[in-house]
Amino acid sequence: MAKLRSLLLVTLLASLSTVIAESWKVQDINLILAAPGGAKKAEHKLEYPYAVKELAADPSDVLKFSFKIDNKEKPHQAMVVFQSQDEFQDEIMVAASVKSSGKGRFDLNFNKADAKFRYGTRKYSMTFLVGGPKIDEPYKYNLGHIQVQGPTSNPATRPARLHYKAQPEIHHQFRPDQKLINTAISGLFTILVLTPFAALFFLWSKLGIKFEPLQALTSKPFDLITAVTFFGSLAGIEFVFYSYWTHVTLFPVLQALGVLSVVAFISGRYVLSAVQTRRLQRTAGSAKKEL
């Protein structure tokens, strides 16, 4: 029992250390607001969860943001999300470049940044985000708020706001069913197509044609079974084609054709070989009679 408790304690400590190792360690977070000449207007060294209460920036100011990540794993993305505190809720994402040493930074010139900063004087919330593929929990830090003054000249024009509303209902019209030919006419032409075959069988009966291959097959049961299998597989293939034309989809047709084709190939090869053997035997018999 004591060993079991020790094992559980070790497992718990190992899992706790894994959770701690999988959290982001961000330090030395600095936020500097500088004038165009480089003079610092405000400087804040931030530590979670402290947030900047209020920053006021002119259009020509530069916001400098830097930090350091102490994890062995480097982040896939590190950025600050600016969200306007008005009805539009515009989001502006500014990505930071992170070096192999873990130090990251960006310089944001409001005059050259996203046009959304130039839609007028607005207040923005600043959220610092760090994420990577090997650490599940992202780092999120609310840095505070900043008010950016709109430009006095050449302000950006906000696009017209889209208003979504229900559109008129679309009524799709299908083509009417194709008219089929009259059943009597179709039956008449079917009879006309079958008439030559009836005439053929009638003439064969009058001429007294003997089906020697059929007689030879009946004398050998295995040859007869093979021939029936071969012609049956051919009839099955024709039936599959008919079914595909009328109601069956493609994939069942391919499966059936795959099976029937193998059966037709094997049985047909044997039937043709048997026919060739009988032909050679008849030729040899005729040659002996002539001699």
Tab-separated table of C-alpha atoms in Angstrom:
chain	number	residue	atom	x	y	z
A	1	MET	CA	0.000	0.000	0.000
A	2	ALA	CA	2.846	2.359	0.850
A	3	LYS	CA	4.496	1.614	-2.482
A	4	LEU	CA	1.241	2.389	-4.264
A	5	ARG	CA	0.959	5.749	-2.504
A	6	SER	CA	4.566	6.572	-3.372
A	7	LEU	CA	3.902	5.702	-7.013
A	8	LEU	CA	0.797	7.907	-7.080
A	9	LEU	CA	2.719	10.782	-5.498
A	10	VAL	CA	5.548	10.500	-8.028
A	11	THR	CA	3.018	10.385	-10.883
A	12	LEU	CA	1.230	13.461	-9.532
A	13	LEU	CA	4.470	15.407	-9.196
A	14	ALA	CA	5.538	14.404	-12.706
A	15	SER	CA	2.217	15.536	-14.172
A	16	LEU	CA	2.427	18.798	-12.215
A	17	SER	CA	5.915	19.457	-13.520
A	18	THR	CA	4.667	18.744	-17.052
A	19	VAL	CA	1.860	21.292	-16.645
A	20	ILE	CA	4.308	23.888	-15.358
A	21	ALA	CA	6.729	23.171	-18.198
A	22	GLU	CA	3.940	23.626	-20.743
A	23	SER	CA	3.089	27.201	-19.683
A	24	TRP	CA	4.643	30.244	-21.317
A	25	LYS	CA	7.210	32.197	-19.322
A	26	VAL	CA	7.210	35.822	-20.503
A	27	GLN	CA	9.348	38.464	-18.824
A	28	ASP	CA	10.761	41.963	-19.384
A	29	ILE	CA	7.595	43.331	-20.998
A	30	ASN	CA	8.222	46.979	-21.923
A	31	LEU	CA	5.809	49.437	-23.510
A	32	ILE	CA	7.250	52.748	-24.725
A	33	LEU	CA	5.417	55.570	-26.491
A	34	ALA	CA	7.878	57.782	-28.364
A	35	ALA	CA	7.562	61.010	-30.348
A	36	PRO	CA	8.802	61.220	-33.977
A	37	GLY	CA	12.192	62.523	-32.817
A	38	GLY	CA	12.670	59.585	-30.456
A	39	ALA	CA	11.826	61.348	-27.185
A	40	LYS	CA	9.936	59.108	-24.770
A	41	LYS	CA	6.445	60.323	-23.949
A	42	ALA	CA	5.615	57.342	-21.729
A	43	GLU	CA	7.369	54.175	-20.578
A	44	HIS	CA	5.887	51.220	-18.729
A	45	LYS	CA	7.623	48.070	-17.503
A	46	LEU	CA	4.770	45.659	-17.218
A	47	GLU	CA	4.336	42.557	-15.111
A	48	TYR	CA	1.260	40.356	-15.197
A	49	PRO	CA	-1.503	41.274	-14.320
A	50	TYR	CA	-0.665	45.000	-14.158
A	51	ALA	CA	-2.297	46.999	-16.976
A	52	VAL	CA	-1.739	50.486	-18.350
A	53	LYS	CA	-4.676	52.670	-17.367
A	54	GLU	CA	-4.457	55.180	-20.197
A	55	LEU	CA	-2.075	56.099	-22.992
A	56	ALA	CA	-2.613	58.950	-25.449
A	57	ALA	CA	-0.824	58.825	-28.786
A	58	ASP	CA	-0.625	61.295	-31.637
A	59	PRO	CA	-0.851	60.079	-35.245
A	60	SER	CA	2.904	60.482	-35.725
A	61	ASP	CA	3.912	58.686	-32.506
A	62	VAL	CA	5.598	55.272	-32.401
A	63	LEU	CA	4.636	52.543	-29.961
A	64	LYS	CA	7.576	50.302	-29.060
A	65	PHE	CA	6.833	46.948	-27.482
A	66	SER	CA	9.414	44.395	-26.328
A	67	PHE	CA	9.471	41.215	-24.240
A	68	LYS	CA	11.459	38.061	-23.564
A	69	ILE	CA	10.342	34.437	-23.597
A	70	ASP	CA	12.285	32.034	-21.383
A	71	ASN	CA	10.809	28.793	-22.744
A	72	LYS	CA	12.946	26.378	-24.745
A	73	GLU	CA	10.150	26.173	-27.284
A	74	LYS	CA	9.825	29.287	-29.404
A	75	PRO	CA	6.324	30.637	-30.095
A	76	HIS	CA	4.639	30.170	-33.421
A	77	GLN	CA	2.997	33.571	-33.047
A	78	ALA	CA	3.391	36.517	-30.711
A	79	MET	CA	1.228	39.554	-31.273
A	80	VAL	CA	-0.678	42.427	-29.731
A	81	VAL	CA	-4.337	42.733	-30.688
A	82	PHE	CA	-5.763	46.268	-30.712
A	83	GLN	CA	-9.560	46.369	-30.506
A	84	SER	CA	-11.480	49.603	-30.892
A	85	GLN	CA	-13.850	50.406	-28.035
A	86	ASP	CA	-16.746	51.616	-30.173
A	87	GLU	CA	-19.627	50.206	-32.162
A	88	PHE	CA	-17.364	48.877	-34.911
A	89	GLN	CA	-15.126	46.716	-32.641
A	90	ASP	CA	-12.320	46.816	-35.223
A	91	GLU	CA	-9.436	44.433	-34.532
A	92	ILE	CA	-5.860	45.210	-35.607
A	93	MET	CA	-3.228	42.513	-35.107
A	94	VAL	CA	0.428	43.569	-34.895
A	95	ALA	CA	2.854	40.644	-34.964
A	96	ALA	CA	6.175	40.706	-33.138
A	97	SER	CA	9.394	39.149	-34.391
A	98	VAL	CA	11.000	36.720	-31.908
A	99	LYS	CA	14.709	35.890	-32.089
A	100	SER	CA	16.292	32.563	-31.190
A	101	SER	CA	17.330	34.071	-27.848
A	102	GLY	CA	13.647	34.550	-26.989
A	103	LYS	CA	13.650	38.325	-27.284
A	104	GLY	CA	10.827	39.811	-29.296
A	105	ARG	CA	9.700	43.299	-30.292
A	106	PHE	CA	7.869	45.496	-32.733
A	107	ASP	CA	7.704	49.235	-33.496
A	108	LEU	CA	4.265	50.488	-34.441
A	109	ASN	CA	4.133	53.785	-36.336
A	110	PHE	CA	0.476	54.819	-36.240
A	111	ASN	CA	0.933	57.021	-39.309
A	112	LYS	CA	2.094	54.045	-41.429
A	113	ALA	CA	0.166	51.226	-39.764
A	114	ASP	CA	-3.234	49.771	-40.603
A	115	ALA	CA	-5.685	52.295	-42.045
A	116	LYS	CA	-8.109	51.511	-39.226
A	117	PHE	CA	-5.920	53.615	-36.912
A	118	ARG	CA	-6.714	56.636	-39.100
A	119	TYR	CA	-10.517	56.437	-38.996
A	120	GLY	CA	-10.566	59.095	-36.281
A	121	THR	CA	-9.726	59.464	-32.621
A	122	ARG	CA	-10.540	56.157	-30.962
A	123	LYS	CA	-9.731	54.174	-27.860
A	124	TYR	CA	-8.247	50.691	-28.196
A	125	SER	CA	-7.729	47.791	-25.800
A	126	MET	CA	-4.361	46.038	-26.075
A	127	THR	CA	-4.082	42.264	-25.580
A	128	PHE	CA	-0.746	40.447	-25.749
A	129	LEU	CA	-0.997	36.886	-27.104
A	130	VAL	CA	1.668	34.174	-27.360
A	131	GLY	CA	0.998	30.716	-28.816
A	132	GLY	CA	2.814	27.732	-30.245
A	133	PRO	CA	2.093	24.189	-31.498
A	134	LYS	CA	3.825	22.345	-28.633
A	135	ILE	CA	2.274	24.268	-25.721
A	136	ASP	CA	-1.470	23.880	-25.428
A	137	GLU	CA	-2.315	26.871	-23.253
A	138	PRO	CA	-1.700	30.247	-24.982
A	139	TYR	CA	-0.404	33.249	-23.062
A	140	LYS	CA	-2.879	36.110	-22.779
A	141	TYR	CA	-2.170	39.430	-21.099
A	142	ASN	CA	-4.448	42.471	-21.133
A	143	LEU	CA	-1.938	45.323	-21.393
A	144	GLY	CA	-4.470	48.116	-20.946
A	145	HIS	CA	-5.869	50.865	-23.207
A	146	ILE	CA	-4.477	53.449	-25.574
A	147	GLN	CA	-6.208	56.363	-27.257
A	148	VAL	CA	-4.931	57.187	-30.732
A	149	GLN	CA	-5.601	60.654	-32.122
A	150	GLY	CA	-7.008	60.721	-35.638
A	151	PRO	CA	-4.967	62.480	-38.333
A	152	THR	CA	-5.739	66.149	-38.922
A	153	SER	CA	-5.120	65.814	-42.676
A	154	ASN	CA	-5.930	63.028	-45.141
A	155	PRO	CA	-8.004	60.879	-42.775
A	156	ALA	CA	-8.778	57.378	-43.968
A	157	THR	CA	-12.260	56.803	-45.348
A	158	ARG	CA	-14.147	54.059	-43.601
A	159	PRO	CA	-15.841	51.621	-46.007
A	160	ALA	CA	-19.610	51.622	-45.920
A	161	ARG	CA	-20.922	49.268	-43.306
A	162	LEU	CA	-22.561	46.192	-44.764
A	163	HIS	CA	-26.125	45.537	-43.776
A	164	TYR	CA	-27.214	41.950	-44.194
A	165	LYS	CA	-30.847	41.193	-44.816
A	166	ALA	CA	-32.952	38.404	-46.205
A	167	GLN	CA	-32.946	38.166	-49.983
A	168	PRO	CA	-35.940	37.130	-52.116
A	169	GLU	CA	-36.577	33.405	-52.073
A	170	ILE	CA	-35.210	31.527	-55.069
A	171	HIS	CA	-37.611	29.081	-56.683
A	172	HIS	CA	-35.747	26.560	-58.793
A	173	GLN	CA	-37.595	25.246	-61.815
A	174	PHE	CA	-36.787	21.753	-62.965
A	175	ARG	CA	-37.133	20.755	-66.576
A	176	PRO	CA	-40.313	18.778	-67.288
A	177	ASP	CA	-39.968	15.042	-67.759
A	178	GLN	CA	-39.102	13.954	-71.257
A	179	LYS	CA	-42.075	12.560	-73.159
A	180	LEU	CA	-41.762	8.861	-73.955
A	181	ILE	CA	-42.846	7.282	-77.196
A	182	ASN	CA	-46.187	5.475	-77.347
A	183	THR	CA	-46.070	1.918	-75.929
A	184	ALA	CA	-47.703	0.398	-79.022
A	185	ILE	CA	-45.165	1.982	-81.373
A	186	SER	CA	-42.288	0.894	-79.132
A	187	GLY	CA	-43.589	-2.679	-79.029
A	188	LEU	CA	-44.013	-2.744	-82.828
A	189	PHE	CA	-40.403	-1.741	-83.435
A	190	THR	CA	-39.231	-4.289	-80.822
A	191	ILE	CA	-40.979	-7.008	-82.808
A	192	LEU	CA	-39.407	-5.723	-86.040
A	193	VAL	CA	-35.944	-5.901	-84.443
A	194	LEU	CA	-36.515	-9.489	-83.278
A	195	THR	CA	-37.996	-10.639	-86.606
A	196	PRO	CA	-34.614	-11.314	-88.336
A	197	PHE	CA	-33.604	-13.596	-85.458
A	198	ALA	CA	-36.879	-15.543	-85.794
A	199	ALA	CA	-36.283	-15.851	-89.542
A	200	LEU	CA	-32.723	-17.041	-88.883
A	201	PHE	CA	-33.807	-19.817	-86.534
A	202	PHE	CA	-36.576	-20.839	-88.974
A	203	LEU	CA	-34.107	-21.158	-91.857
A	204	TRP	CA	-31.699	-23.130	-89.662
A	205	SER	CA	-34.481	-25.591	-88.884
A	206	LYS	CA	-35.288	-25.964	-92.583
A	207	LEU	CA	-31.662	-26.489	-93.577
A	208	GLY	CA	-31.209	-29.161	-90.917
A	209	ILE	CA	-28.114	-27.621	-89.318
A	210	LYS	CA	-26.636	-29.802	-86.592
A	211	PHE	CA	-24.994	-28.153	-83.601
A	212	GLU	CA	-21.982	-30.428	-83.319
A	213	PRO	CA	-20.252	-28.286	-80.671
A	214	LEU	CA	-23.340	-28.621	-78.484
A	215	GLN	CA	-23.351	-32.390	-78.951
A	216	ALA	CA	-19.665	-32.519	-78.086
A	217	LEU	CA	-20.271	-30.481	-74.978
A	218	THR	CA	-23.049	-32.755	-73.754
A	219	SER	CA	-20.664	-35.703	-73.988
A	220	LYS	CA	-18.272	-33.973	-71.570
A	221	PRO	CA	-20.094	-32.559	-68.520
A	222	PHE	CA	-17.183	-30.395	-67.388
A	223	ASP	CA	-16.957	-28.741	-70.829
A	224	LEU	CA	-20.706	-28.151	-70.732
A	225	ILE	CA	-20.528	-26.518	-67.269
A	226	THR	CA	-17.648	-24.307	-68.413
A	227	ALA	CA	-19.504	-23.220	-71.559
A	228	VAL	CA	-22.668	-22.441	-69.591
A	229	THR	CA	-20.578	-20.455	-67.098
A	230	PHE	CA	-18.907	-18.491	-69.896
A	231	PHE	CA	-22.104	-17.568	-71.721
A	232	GLY	CA	-23.842	-16.917	-68.410
A	233	SER	CA	-21.121	-14.463	-67.403
A	234	LEU	CA	-21.498	-12.681	-70.763
A	235	ALA	CA	-25.248	-12.468	-70.217
A	236	GLY	CA	-24.597	-11.166	-66.702
A	237	ILE	CA	-22.320	-8.432	-68.053
A	238	GLU	CA	-25.024	-7.356	-70.489
A	239	PHE	CA	-27.556	-7.308	-67.641
A	240	VAL	CA	-25.211	-5.146	-65.548
A	241	PHE	CA	-24.936	-2.665	-68.412
A	242	TYR	CA	-28.722	-2.609	-68.689
A	243	SER	CA	-29.064	-2.052	-64.926
A	244	TYR	CA	-26.549	0.807	-65.030
A	245	TRP	CA	-28.538	2.407	-67.840
A	246	THR	CA	-31.816	2.141	-65.906
A	247	HIS	CA	-31.289	2.469	-62.133
A	248	VAL	CA	-27.965	1.226	-60.673
A	249	THR	CA	-25.157	3.646	-59.722
A	250	LEU	CA	-21.550	3.431	-60.892
A	251	PHE	CA	-19.712	1.794	-57.950
A	252	PRO	CA	-21.986	-1.288	-57.638
A	253	VAL	CA	-21.691	-1.697	-61.407
A	254	LEU	CA	-17.888	-1.652	-61.220
A	255	GLN	CA	-17.906	-4.267	-58.451
A	256	ALA	CA	-20.209	-6.578	-60.413
A	257	LEU	CA	-18.222	-6.117	-63.637
A	258	GLY	CA	-15.000	-6.901	-61.792
A	259	VAL	CA	-16.342	-10.284	-60.616
A	260	LEU	CA	-18.060	-11.193	-63.893
A	261	SER	CA	-15.028	-10.215	-65.978
A	262	VAL	CA	-12.780	-12.565	-64.027
A	263	VAL	CA	-15.300	-15.408	-64.398
A	264	ALA	CA	-15.724	-14.708	-68.135
A	265	PHE	CA	-11.945	-14.608	-68.693
A	266	ILE	CA	-11.230	-17.911	-66.920
A	267	SER	CA	-14.197	-19.848	-68.332
A	268	GLY	CA	-13.843	-18.325	-71.812
A	269	ARG	CA	-10.188	-19.259	-72.002
A	270	TYR	CA	-11.015	-22.878	-71.208
A	271	VAL	CA	-13.946	-22.955	-73.668
A	272	LEU	CA	-11.841	-21.550	-76.522
A	273	SER	CA	-9.072	-24.008	-75.718
A	274	ALA	CA	-11.572	-26.905	-75.872
A	275	VAL	CA	-12.979	-25.645	-79.183
A	276	GLN	CA	-9.463	-25.410	-80.641
A	277	THR	CA	-8.683	-28.963	-79.471
A	278	ARG	CA	-11.811	-30.366	-81.119
A	279	ARG	CA	-11.017	-28.450	-84.311
A	280	LEU	CA	-7.532	-29.928	-84.438
A	281	GLN	CA	-8.945	-33.398	-83.825
A	282	ARG	CA	-11.405	-32.994	-86.709
A	283	THR	CA	-8.620	-31.751	-88.980
A	284	ALA	CA	-6.423	-34.716	-88.064
A	285	GLY	CA	-9.343	-37.122	-88.663
A	286	SER	CA	-10.029	-35.626	-92.109
A	287	ALA	CA	-6.356	-35.925	-93.039
A	288	LYS	CA	-6.344	-39.656	-92.114
A	289	LYS	CA	-9.438	-40.335	-94.231
A	290	GLU	CA	-7.839	-38.696	-97.259
A	291	LEU	CA	-4.765	-40.867	-96.799
